[in-house]
Amino acid sequence: MIVEPSTEQIIKEAAKKIFVRKGFAGARMQEIAEEAGINKALLHYYYRSKEKLFEGIFSEIFDHMIGQLKQSVTTDKPLIQKIEDFVDRYISTIEQNPYIPLFIVNEIAQNPDRFVEKIKSKQVFPELAGFFQQMLGEMERGNIREIPPLHLFLNILGLCAFPFIAKPMVKAVSGMDEDTWEMLMKDRKKEVKTFIRRALMA
Amino acid sequence: MIVEPSTEQIIKEAAKKIFVRKGFAGARMQEIAEEAGINKALLHYYYRSKEKLFEGIFSEIFDHMIGQLKQSVTTDKPLIQKIEDFVDRYISTIEQNPYIPLFIVNEIAQNPDRFVEKIKSKQVFPELAGFFQQMLGEMERGNIREIPPLHLFLNILGLCAFPFIAKPMVKAVSGMDEDTWEMLMKDRKKEVKTFIRRALMA
DNA sequence: GTCTATAATTTGATAGAC
DNA sequence: GTCTATCAAATTATAGAC
């Protein structure tokens, strides 16, 4: 049974697409309306303002990413496998939404205060603390090499997310075409996992 | 002998500051004028339009970064030392201009075509090709472990740049204050170099 | 060169008919 | 709910005096 999407849903999808590509400052209500196949007035009928529309979109996207992030970290597996699950899941998520990481990082940078409160309520820190404890435990037991957990976490995030954040720059600088890029990314999960494993294993 | 900066130079500095923080779409000519301590009309007197002003700023910043990048890669040193020099230099450069990486990546993402031509003239690819050849050589000789050069290069770039690109997000998510962040970054060069060395050495 | 004042354009938001 | 028409504010750009 196929339900056709409500106007509200159509607007949300259109807004998501435009906001994610152009950012809040660069997005135009007119463009969102066109993308949705309606007019500007209707945008304001459903959402009172550009600000409110954006707020809804951003929350949805951010919650989804945080949710993904938590899932891999919360399981009961041994550290190395947990890290590799994290890499697989995180890169898969990004591959499906390649513009998202740059979008999130950018909007928070533009307006950090707006998000501090929202994020606190997400309670991601306890999960991370557990993850870090597990790292420290493995180091004490000599199973992995010494490295401050936060640096290791930054390394993992960076190895996963950076290529997608920097893709337009890398392609421009190297003159790489889209096919070559895709071939490169096809191996990315494997290469990242190998790189991390080598760095951690004594 | 101290020469006081010309109005043109003052404008350029002000514009750089505002553009880098807000991006092209988010920056306002009024704000740039205020930052420079002049009025909007004078901006248009020296640079014809917002677009032209931005173009000049971006080129200068981008050229500087590419120049830094090339320097470390072009020397005659052994690979591992070349990589470690690169990390030191790159992170130092970023620390002095923490907003630059996100700015560059973002503006290229917004308007890739604008830069393809400009970048080609920079001839960064030959230098990179030499760097990659050196990597392959070291792998053949068994001095470092096997890894596709482009992946290794992405890893190095990501490990250096990502923390600064994601700083606002990381701080927001973890509730970290500025002092703690600075303590973390104080060790960043060392941690990155160690991580890479471990991953490469058999 | 630098300013004030203002034009021209873009853009978010609303009024009101259907 | 959806549209057309229009307003109000913001923003880039220019004219013209000094």
Short mmCIF file of C-alpha atoms (C1' of nucleotides) in Angstrom, two decimals:
data_model
loop_
_atom_site.label_atom_id
_atom_site.label_comp_id
_atom_site.label_asym_id
_atom_site.label_seq_id
_atom_site.Cartn_x
_atom_site.Cartn_y
_atom_site.Cartn_z
CA MET A 1 0.00 0.00 0.00
CA ILE A 2 1.62 3.16 -1.21
CA VAL A 3 0.77 6.35 0.63
CA GLU A 4 1.64 9.48 -1.24
CA PRO A 5 3.64 11.87 0.87
CA SER A 6 1.94 14.81 2.50
CA THR A 7 2.79 18.33 1.42
CA GLU A 8 4.49 18.80 4.74
CA GLN A 9 6.70 15.82 4.03
CA ILE A 10 7.45 17.00 0.50
CA ILE A 11 8.50 20.37 1.86
CA LYS A 12 10.70 18.76 4.46
CA GLU A 13 12.50 16.66 1.87
CA ALA A 14 12.99 19.64 -0.44
CA ALA A 15 14.24 21.83 2.38
CA LYS A 16 16.61 19.12 3.52
CA LYS A 17 18.11 18.86 0.08
CA ILE A 18 18.61 22.60 -0.36
CA PHE A 19 19.76 23.38 3.18
CA VAL A 20 22.26 20.53 3.17
CA ARG A 21 23.77 21.63 -0.14
CA LYS A 22 23.73 25.40 0.37
CA GLY A 23 23.76 25.84 4.14
CA PHE A 24 21.39 28.08 6.05
CA ALA A 25 22.87 31.36 4.80
CA GLY A 26 23.12 30.22 1.19
CA ALA A 27 19.72 28.55 0.92
CA ARG A 28 16.79 30.47 -0.59
CA MET A 29 13.17 29.93 0.31
CA GLN A 30 12.32 30.37 -3.36
CA GLU A 31 14.64 27.51 -4.30
CA ILE A 32 13.14 25.25 -1.66
CA ALA A 33 9.66 26.04 -2.93
CA GLU A 34 10.68 25.20 -6.50
CA GLU A 35 12.33 21.97 -5.38
CA ALA A 36 9.09 21.03 -3.64
CA GLY A 37 6.99 22.08 -6.63
CA ILE A 38 4.99 24.63 -4.66
CA ASN A 39 5.24 28.33 -3.89
CA LYS A 40 6.88 30.29 -1.10
CA ALA A 41 3.64 31.16 0.65
CA LEU A 42 3.01 27.52 1.36
CA LEU A 43 6.38 27.16 3.04
CA HIS A 44 5.36 29.82 5.49
CA TYR A 45 1.99 28.24 5.96
CA TYR A 46 3.55 24.98 7.19
CA TYR A 47 6.61 26.41 8.89
CA ARG A 48 6.44 29.95 10.14
CA SER A 49 9.90 31.07 9.05
CA LYS A 50 13.13 30.05 7.37
CA GLU A 51 14.67 29.75 10.81
CA LYS A 52 11.97 27.35 12.05
CA LEU A 53 12.11 25.29 8.89
CA PHE A 54 15.85 24.97 9.24
CA GLU A 55 15.63 24.10 12.91
CA GLY A 56 13.40 21.13 12.17
CA ILE A 57 15.60 19.87 9.36
CA PHE A 58 18.81 20.20 11.29
CA SER A 59 17.48 18.45 14.38
CA GLU A 60 16.28 15.52 12.34
CA ILE A 61 19.58 15.12 10.54
CA PHE A 62 21.67 15.60 13.64
CA ASP A 63 19.63 13.18 15.71
CA HIS A 64 19.99 10.55 13.03
CA MET A 65 23.77 10.93 12.93
CA ILE A 66 24.11 10.86 16.71
CA GLY A 67 21.90 7.76 16.78
CA GLN A 68 24.12 5.99 14.29
CA LEU A 69 27.18 6.99 16.24
CA LYS A 70 25.80 5.69 19.53
CA GLN A 71 24.74 2.32 18.13
CA SER A 72 28.25 1.16 17.30
CA VAL A 73 29.68 2.41 20.55
CA THR A 74 27.07 0.93 22.84
CA THR A 75 27.42 -2.73 21.89
CA ASP A 76 29.13 -5.31 24.02
CA LYS A 77 31.88 -6.32 21.62
CA PRO A 78 35.66 -6.32 22.01
CA LEU A 79 37.28 -2.97 21.27
CA ILE A 80 38.84 -3.64 17.88
CA GLN A 81 35.65 -5.10 16.53
CA LYS A 82 33.66 -2.23 17.97
CA ILE A 83 35.93 0.22 16.20
CA GLU A 84 35.66 -1.66 12.92
CA ASP A 85 31.87 -1.81 13.23
CA PHE A 86 31.92 1.89 13.86
CA VAL A 87 34.00 2.54 10.74
CA ASP A 88 31.75 0.35 8.58
CA ARG A 89 28.55 1.88 9.85
CA TYR A 90 29.78 5.45 9.84
CA ILE A 91 31.18 5.35 6.32
CA SER A 92 28.05 3.58 5.06
CA THR A 93 25.90 6.29 6.56
CA ILE A 94 28.03 9.03 5.05
CA GLU A 95 28.08 7.35 1.65
CA GLN A 96 24.31 7.54 1.62
CA ASN A 97 24.42 11.23 2.61
CA PRO A 98 27.77 12.56 1.46
CA TYR A 99 26.96 16.23 2.08
CA ILE A 100 25.85 15.74 5.67
CA PRO A 101 29.17 15.87 7.56
CA LEU A 102 30.25 19.15 5.99
CA PHE A 103 26.77 20.53 6.55
CA ILE A 104 26.69 19.64 10.24
CA VAL A 105 30.20 20.80 10.98
CA ASN A 106 29.59 24.03 9.14
CA GLU A 107 26.29 24.98 10.69
CA ILE A 108 27.55 24.30 14.19
CA ALA A 109 30.62 26.41 13.44
CA GLN A 110 28.40 29.26 12.25
CA ASN A 111 26.23 29.17 15.32
CA PRO A 112 27.68 27.06 18.13
CA ASP A 113 25.50 28.39 20.93
CA ARG A 114 22.33 27.35 19.17
CA PHE A 115 23.30 23.71 19.53
CA VAL A 116 25.01 23.41 22.88
CA GLU A 117 21.73 23.01 24.72
CA LYS A 118 20.18 20.71 22.14
CA ILE A 119 23.18 18.43 22.22
CA LYS A 120 23.39 18.19 25.98
CA SER A 121 19.97 16.59 25.98
CA LYS A 122 21.23 13.87 23.62
CA GLN A 123 23.35 12.35 26.35
CA VAL A 124 26.05 11.15 24.04
CA PHE A 125 28.79 11.76 26.55
CA PRO A 126 28.05 8.78 28.86
CA GLU A 127 28.29 6.40 25.91
CA LEU A 128 31.55 7.95 24.81
CA ALA A 129 32.94 7.75 28.34
CA GLY A 130 32.25 4.00 28.35
CA PHE A 131 33.99 3.65 25.00
CA PHE A 132 37.01 5.53 26.34
CA GLN A 133 37.12 3.36 29.45
CA GLN A 134 37.24 0.29 27.27
CA MET A 135 40.15 1.78 25.34
CA LEU A 136 42.07 2.47 28.53
CA GLY A 137 41.39 -1.06 29.74
CA GLU A 138 42.81 -2.60 26.59
CA MET A 139 45.91 -0.41 26.89
CA GLU A 140 46.50 -1.45 30.49
CA ARG A 141 46.25 -5.09 29.49
CA GLY A 142 48.73 -4.38 26.72
CA ASN A 143 46.32 -5.42 23.98
CA ILE A 144 46.64 -2.15 22.12
CA ARG A 145 49.28 0.54 22.14
CA GLU A 146 49.13 3.64 24.29
CA ILE A 147 47.18 6.57 22.91
CA PRO A 148 44.92 9.11 24.65
CA PRO A 149 41.35 7.97 23.95
CA LEU A 150 40.21 11.34 22.68
CA HIS A 151 43.03 11.45 20.13
CA LEU A 152 42.15 7.94 18.99
CA PHE A 153 38.51 8.96 18.68
CA LEU A 154 39.43 12.06 16.66
CA ASN A 155 41.60 9.86 14.45
CA ILE A 156 38.78 7.42 13.77
CA LEU A 157 36.28 10.18 13.03
CA GLY A 158 38.72 12.03 10.82
CA LEU A 159 39.75 8.98 8.82
CA CYS A 160 36.09 8.23 8.14
CA ALA A 161 34.64 11.67 7.58
CA PHE A 162 37.45 13.78 6.15
CA PRO A 163 37.49 12.35 2.62
CA PHE A 164 33.82 13.16 2.22
CA ILE A 165 34.17 16.61 3.73
CA ALA A 166 37.12 17.39 1.49
CA LYS A 167 35.90 15.58 -1.61
CA PRO A 168 35.23 18.68 -3.75
CA MET A 169 38.65 20.08 -2.86
CA VAL A 170 40.51 16.83 -3.44
CA LYS A 171 38.80 16.29 -6.77
CA ALA A 172 39.54 19.85 -7.84
CA VAL A 173 43.19 19.76 -6.76
CA SER A 174 43.94 16.39 -8.28
CA GLY A 175 41.72 16.78 -11.33
CA MET A 176 40.15 13.45 -10.46
CA ASP A 177 36.87 12.50 -12.15
CA GLU A 178 33.83 11.05 -10.39
CA ASP A 179 34.45 7.46 -11.49
CA THR A 180 38.00 7.47 -10.15
CA TRP A 181 36.76 8.95 -6.89
CA GLU A 182 34.16 6.23 -6.51
CA MET A 183 36.74 3.53 -7.14
CA LEU A 184 38.89 5.09 -4.46
CA MET A 185 36.03 5.21 -1.97
CA LYS A 186 35.05 1.62 -2.72
CA ASP A 187 38.12 0.54 -0.77
CA ARG A 188 37.92 3.21 1.88
CA LYS A 189 36.35 1.11 4.65
CA LYS A 190 38.95 -1.61 4.25
CA GLU A 191 41.85 0.83 4.10
CA VAL A 192 40.70 2.76 7.16
CA LYS A 193 40.20 -0.37 9.21
CA THR A 194 43.61 -1.71 8.19
CA PHE A 195 45.29 1.58 8.98
CA ILE A 196 43.75 1.77 12.45
CA ARG A 197 44.44 -1.87 13.23
CA ARG A 198 48.10 -1.48 12.29
CA ALA A 199 48.43 1.65 14.39
CA LEU A 200 46.87 0.02 17.45
CA MET A 201 48.36 -3.46 17.35
CA ALA A 202 51.78 -3.86 18.91
CA MET B 1 60.62 51.60 9.95
CA ILE B 2 56.91 51.06 10.35
CA VAL B 3 54.74 51.65 7.34
CA GLU B 4 51.09 52.02 8.13
CA PRO B 5 48.94 49.76 6.02
CA SER B 6 47.13 51.18 3.04
CA THR B 7 43.36 51.34 3.02
CA GLU B 8 43.37 48.62 0.43
CA GLN B 9 45.34 46.40 2.78
CA ILE B 10 43.09 47.21 5.72
CA ILE B 11 40.07 46.25 3.65
CA LYS B 12 41.70 43.03 2.57
CA GLU B 13 42.45 42.02 6.15
CA ALA B 14 38.94 42.87 7.30
CA ALA B 15 37.37 41.02 4.41
CA LYS B 16 39.56 38.01 5.06
CA LYS B 17 38.45 37.86 8.66
CA ILE B 18 34.74 38.13 7.88
CA PHE B 19 34.70 35.89 4.80
CA VAL B 20 36.66 33.16 6.55
CA ARG B 21 34.34 33.15 9.55
CA LYS B 22 31.00 33.55 7.76
CA GLY B 23 31.64 32.21 4.27
CA PHE B 24 30.71 34.04 1.09
CA ALA B 25 26.95 33.63 1.50
CA GLY B 26 26.94 34.55 5.19
CA ALA B 27 29.29 37.54 5.00
CA ARG B 28 27.86 41.06 4.78
CA MET B 29 29.58 43.97 3.10
CA GLN B 30 28.39 46.18 5.96
CA GLU B 31 30.16 43.98 8.48
CA ILE B 32 33.37 44.02 6.47
CA ALA B 33 33.22 47.81 6.28
CA GLU B 34 32.75 48.07 10.04
CA GLU B 35 35.59 45.65 10.68
CA ALA B 36 37.80 47.85 8.47
CA GLY B 37 36.56 51.02 10.13
CA ILE B 38 35.28 52.53 6.89
CA ASN B 39 32.00 52.58 4.98
CA LYS B 40 30.53 50.34 2.36
CA ALA B 41 31.05 52.78 -0.49
CA LEU B 42 34.79 52.54 -0.06
CA LEU B 43 34.68 48.78 -0.40
CA HIS B 44 33.15 49.18 -3.83
CA TYR B 45 35.64 51.87 -4.71
CA TYR B 46 38.57 49.50 -4.21
CA TYR B 47 36.89 46.27 -5.28
CA ARG B 48 34.00 46.50 -7.67
CA SER B 49 31.75 43.91 -6.05
CA LYS B 50 31.40 41.43 -3.22
CA GLU B 51 32.22 38.71 -5.71
CA LYS B 52 35.47 40.37 -6.78
CA LEU B 53 36.50 41.11 -3.22
CA PHE B 54 35.91 37.48 -2.30
CA GLU B 55 37.79 36.23 -5.32
CA GLY B 56 40.92 38.11 -4.28
CA ILE B 57 40.73 36.95 -0.68
CA PHE B 58 40.14 33.33 -1.56
CA SER B 59 42.97 33.18 -4.07
CA GLU B 60 45.42 34.61 -1.58
CA ILE B 61 44.42 32.16 1.14
CA PHE B 62 44.31 29.19 -1.17
CA ASP B 63 47.67 29.97 -2.74
CA HIS B 64 49.24 30.24 0.69
CA MET B 65 47.90 26.86 1.75
CA ILE B 66 48.97 25.17 -1.46
CA GLY B 67 52.40 26.73 -1.08
CA GLN B 68 52.75 25.34 2.44
CA LEU B 69 51.61 21.96 1.22
CA LYS B 70 54.10 21.86 -1.60
CA GLN B 71 57.09 22.87 0.54
CA SER B 72 57.01 19.78 2.73
CA VAL B 73 56.42 17.46 -0.18
CA THR B 74 59.13 18.83 -2.44
CA THR B 75 62.15 18.34 -0.18
CA ASP B 76 64.73 15.63 -0.62
CA LYS B 77 64.24 13.81 2.66
CA PRO B 78 63.38 10.19 3.42
CA LEU B 79 59.67 9.44 3.34
CA ILE B 80 58.90 9.11 7.03
CA GLN B 81 60.69 12.34 7.82
CA LYS B 82 58.97 14.06 4.94
CA ILE B 83 55.61 12.95 6.28
CA GLU B 84 56.46 14.12 9.78
CA ASP B 85 57.66 17.49 8.47
CA PHE B 86 54.41 17.73 6.58
CA VAL B 87 52.37 17.04 9.71
CA ASP B 88 54.35 19.56 11.76
CA ARG B 89 54.13 22.27 9.16
CA TYR B 90 50.52 21.65 8.23
CA ILE B 91 49.23 21.62 11.81
CA SER B 92 51.30 24.71 12.64
CA THR B 93 49.79 26.54 9.70
CA ILE B 94 46.29 25.50 10.70
CA GLU B 95 46.84 26.45 14.33
CA GLN B 96 47.63 29.97 13.19
CA ASN B 97 44.49 30.04 11.02
CA PRO B 98 42.06 27.56 12.54
CA TYR B 99 39.08 28.61 10.44
CA ILE B 100 40.85 28.25 7.11
CA PRO B 101 40.41 24.54 6.36
CA LEU B 102 36.65 24.58 6.89
CA PHE B 103 36.44 27.80 4.87
CA ILE B 104 38.34 26.40 1.90
CA VAL B 105 36.58 23.07 1.84
CA ASN B 106 33.24 24.76 2.15
CA GLU B 107 33.64 27.39 -0.52
CA ILE B 108 34.96 24.87 -3.02
CA ALA B 109 32.02 22.63 -2.22
CA GLN B 110 29.62 25.50 -2.84
CA ASN B 111 31.15 26.37 -6.18
CA PRO B 112 33.52 23.68 -7.48
CA ASP B 113 33.66 24.85 -11.08
CA ARG B 114 34.95 28.26 -10.09
CA PHE B 115 38.17 26.72 -8.81
CA VAL B 116 38.97 23.89 -11.16
CA GLU B 117 40.71 26.20 -13.62
CA LYS B 118 42.47 28.24 -10.97
CA ILE B 119 43.83 25.12 -9.34
CA LYS B 120 45.09 23.53 -12.51
CA SER B 121 47.44 26.46 -12.95
CA LYS B 122 48.92 25.76 -9.53
CA GLN B 123 50.57 22.60 -10.78
CA VAL B 124 50.33 20.79 -7.49
CA PHE B 125 49.79 17.45 -9.14
CA PRO B 126 53.40 16.87 -10.32
CA GLU B 127 54.69 17.38 -6.78
CA LEU B 128 52.09 14.99 -5.41
CA ALA B 129 52.96 12.42 -8.05
CA GLY B 130 56.58 12.50 -6.91
CA PHE B 131 55.50 12.06 -3.32
CA PHE B 132 53.38 9.08 -4.28
CA GLN B 133 56.25 7.54 -6.24
CA GLN B 134 58.43 7.78 -3.17
CA MET B 135 55.75 6.01 -1.14
CA LEU B 136 55.54 3.18 -3.67
CA GLY B 137 59.33 2.88 -3.66
CA GLU B 138 59.45 2.48 0.10
CA MET B 139 56.74 -0.16 -0.05
CA GLU B 140 58.60 -2.17 -2.69
CA ARG B 141 61.72 -2.09 -0.58
CA GLY B 142 59.62 -3.27 2.36
CA ASN B 143 60.41 -0.22 4.44
CA ILE B 144 56.77 0.62 5.02
CA ARG B 145 53.61 -1.44 4.80
CA GLU B 146 51.42 -1.62 1.73
CA ILE B 147 48.82 1.08 1.32
CA PRO B 148 47.55 2.90 -1.78
CA PRO B 149 49.33 6.28 -1.81
CA LEU B 150 46.13 8.27 -2.22
CA HIS B 151 44.59 6.61 0.83
CA LEU B 152 47.70 7.33 2.84
CA PHE B 153 47.61 10.94 1.69
CA LEU B 154 43.94 11.27 2.63
CA ASN B 155 44.76 9.75 6.01
CA ILE B 156 47.54 12.24 6.67
CA LEU B 157 45.43 15.21 5.61
CA GLY B 158 42.44 14.02 7.62
CA LEU B 159 44.40 13.36 10.78
CA CYS B 160 45.85 16.87 10.59
CA ALA B 161 42.89 18.90 9.44
CA PHE B 162 39.81 17.13 10.76
CA PRO B 163 40.09 18.14 14.41
CA PHE B 164 40.16 21.80 13.42
CA ILE B 165 37.33 21.41 10.94
CA ALA B 166 35.20 19.62 13.50
CA LYS B 167 36.28 21.60 16.55
CA PRO B 168 32.98 23.42 17.13
CA MET B 169 31.07 20.16 16.84
CA VAL B 170 33.42 18.19 19.07
CA LYS B 171 33.38 20.89 21.71
CA ALA B 172 29.60 21.10 21.59
CA VAL B 173 29.05 17.35 21.72
CA SER B 174 31.52 16.72 24.51
CA GLY B 175 30.85 19.92 26.43
CA MET B 176 34.59 20.58 26.38
CA ASP B 177 35.81 24.08 27.28
CA GLU B 178 38.44 26.04 25.35
CA ASP B 179 41.28 25.34 27.80
CA THR B 180 40.74 21.60 27.64
CA TRP B 181 40.63 21.78 23.87
CA GLU B 182 43.93 23.63 23.76
CA MET B 183 45.57 21.10 26.03
CA LEU B 184 44.35 18.37 23.71
CA MET B 185 45.71 20.13 20.63
CA LYS B 186 49.05 20.80 22.30
CA ASP B 187 49.82 17.09 21.86
CA ARG B 188 48.19 16.73 18.48
CA LYS B 189 51.32 16.86 16.31
CA LYS B 190 53.04 14.23 18.41
CA GLU B 191 50.01 11.96 18.51
CA VAL B 192 49.42 12.18 14.77
CA LYS B 193 53.04 11.45 13.95
CA THR B 194 53.09 8.49 16.32
CA PHE B 195 49.85 7.13 14.91
CA ILE B 196 51.07 7.33 11.33
CA ARG B 197 54.49 5.89 12.15
CA ARG B 198 52.92 2.92 13.91
CA ALA B 199 50.55 2.31 11.01
CA LEU B 200 53.35 2.41 8.45
CA MET B 201 56.15 0.57 10.22
CA ALA B 202 56.10 -3.19 9.96
"C1'" DG C 1 40.02 58.93 -1.33
"C1'" DT C 2 36.35 59.14 1.66
"C1'" DC C 3 31.92 60.27 2.96
"C1'" DT C 4 26.46 60.60 3.04
"C1'" DA C 5 22.51 59.56 0.77
"C1'" DT C 6 19.97 56.79 -2.12
"C1'" DA C 7 19.01 53.66 -5.83
"C1'" DA C 8 18.30 48.82 -7.29
"C1'" DT C 9 17.81 44.23 -6.25
"C1'" DT C 10 17.11 40.34 -3.59
"C1'" DT C 11 14.63 37.87 -0.25
"C1'" DG C 12 11.82 36.57 3.78
"C1'" DA C 13 7.23 37.12 5.05
"C1'" DT C 14 2.12 38.29 4.77
"C1'" DA C 15 -2.70 39.46 2.83
"C1'" DG C 16 -6.40 37.95 0.68
"C1'" DA C 17 -8.86 35.41 -3.15
"C1'" DC C 18 -10.21 30.80 -4.33
"C1'" DG D 1 -4.61 24.05 1.56
"C1'" DT D 2 -2.88 26.46 -2.19
"C1'" DC D 3 -2.28 30.24 -5.07
"C1'" DT D 4 -1.18 35.25 -6.81
"C1'" DA D 5 0.12 39.57 -5.59
"C1'" DT D 6 2.43 42.49 -2.62
"C1'" DC D 7 4.89 44.29 1.39
"C1'" DA D 8 8.81 45.16 4.35
"C1'" DA D 9 13.36 44.52 5.41
"C1'" DA D 10 17.89 43.52 4.25
"C1'" DT D 11 21.70 43.95 1.21
"C1'" DT D 12 24.52 45.02 -2.79
"C1'" DA D 13 25.77 48.76 -5.50
"C1'" DT D 14 26.07 53.60 -7.21
"C1'" DA D 15 25.72 58.93 -7.40
"C1'" DG D 16 27.49 62.90 -6.10
"C1'" DA D 17 29.40 66.24 -2.57
"C1'" DC D 18 33.69 67.30 -0.29
#
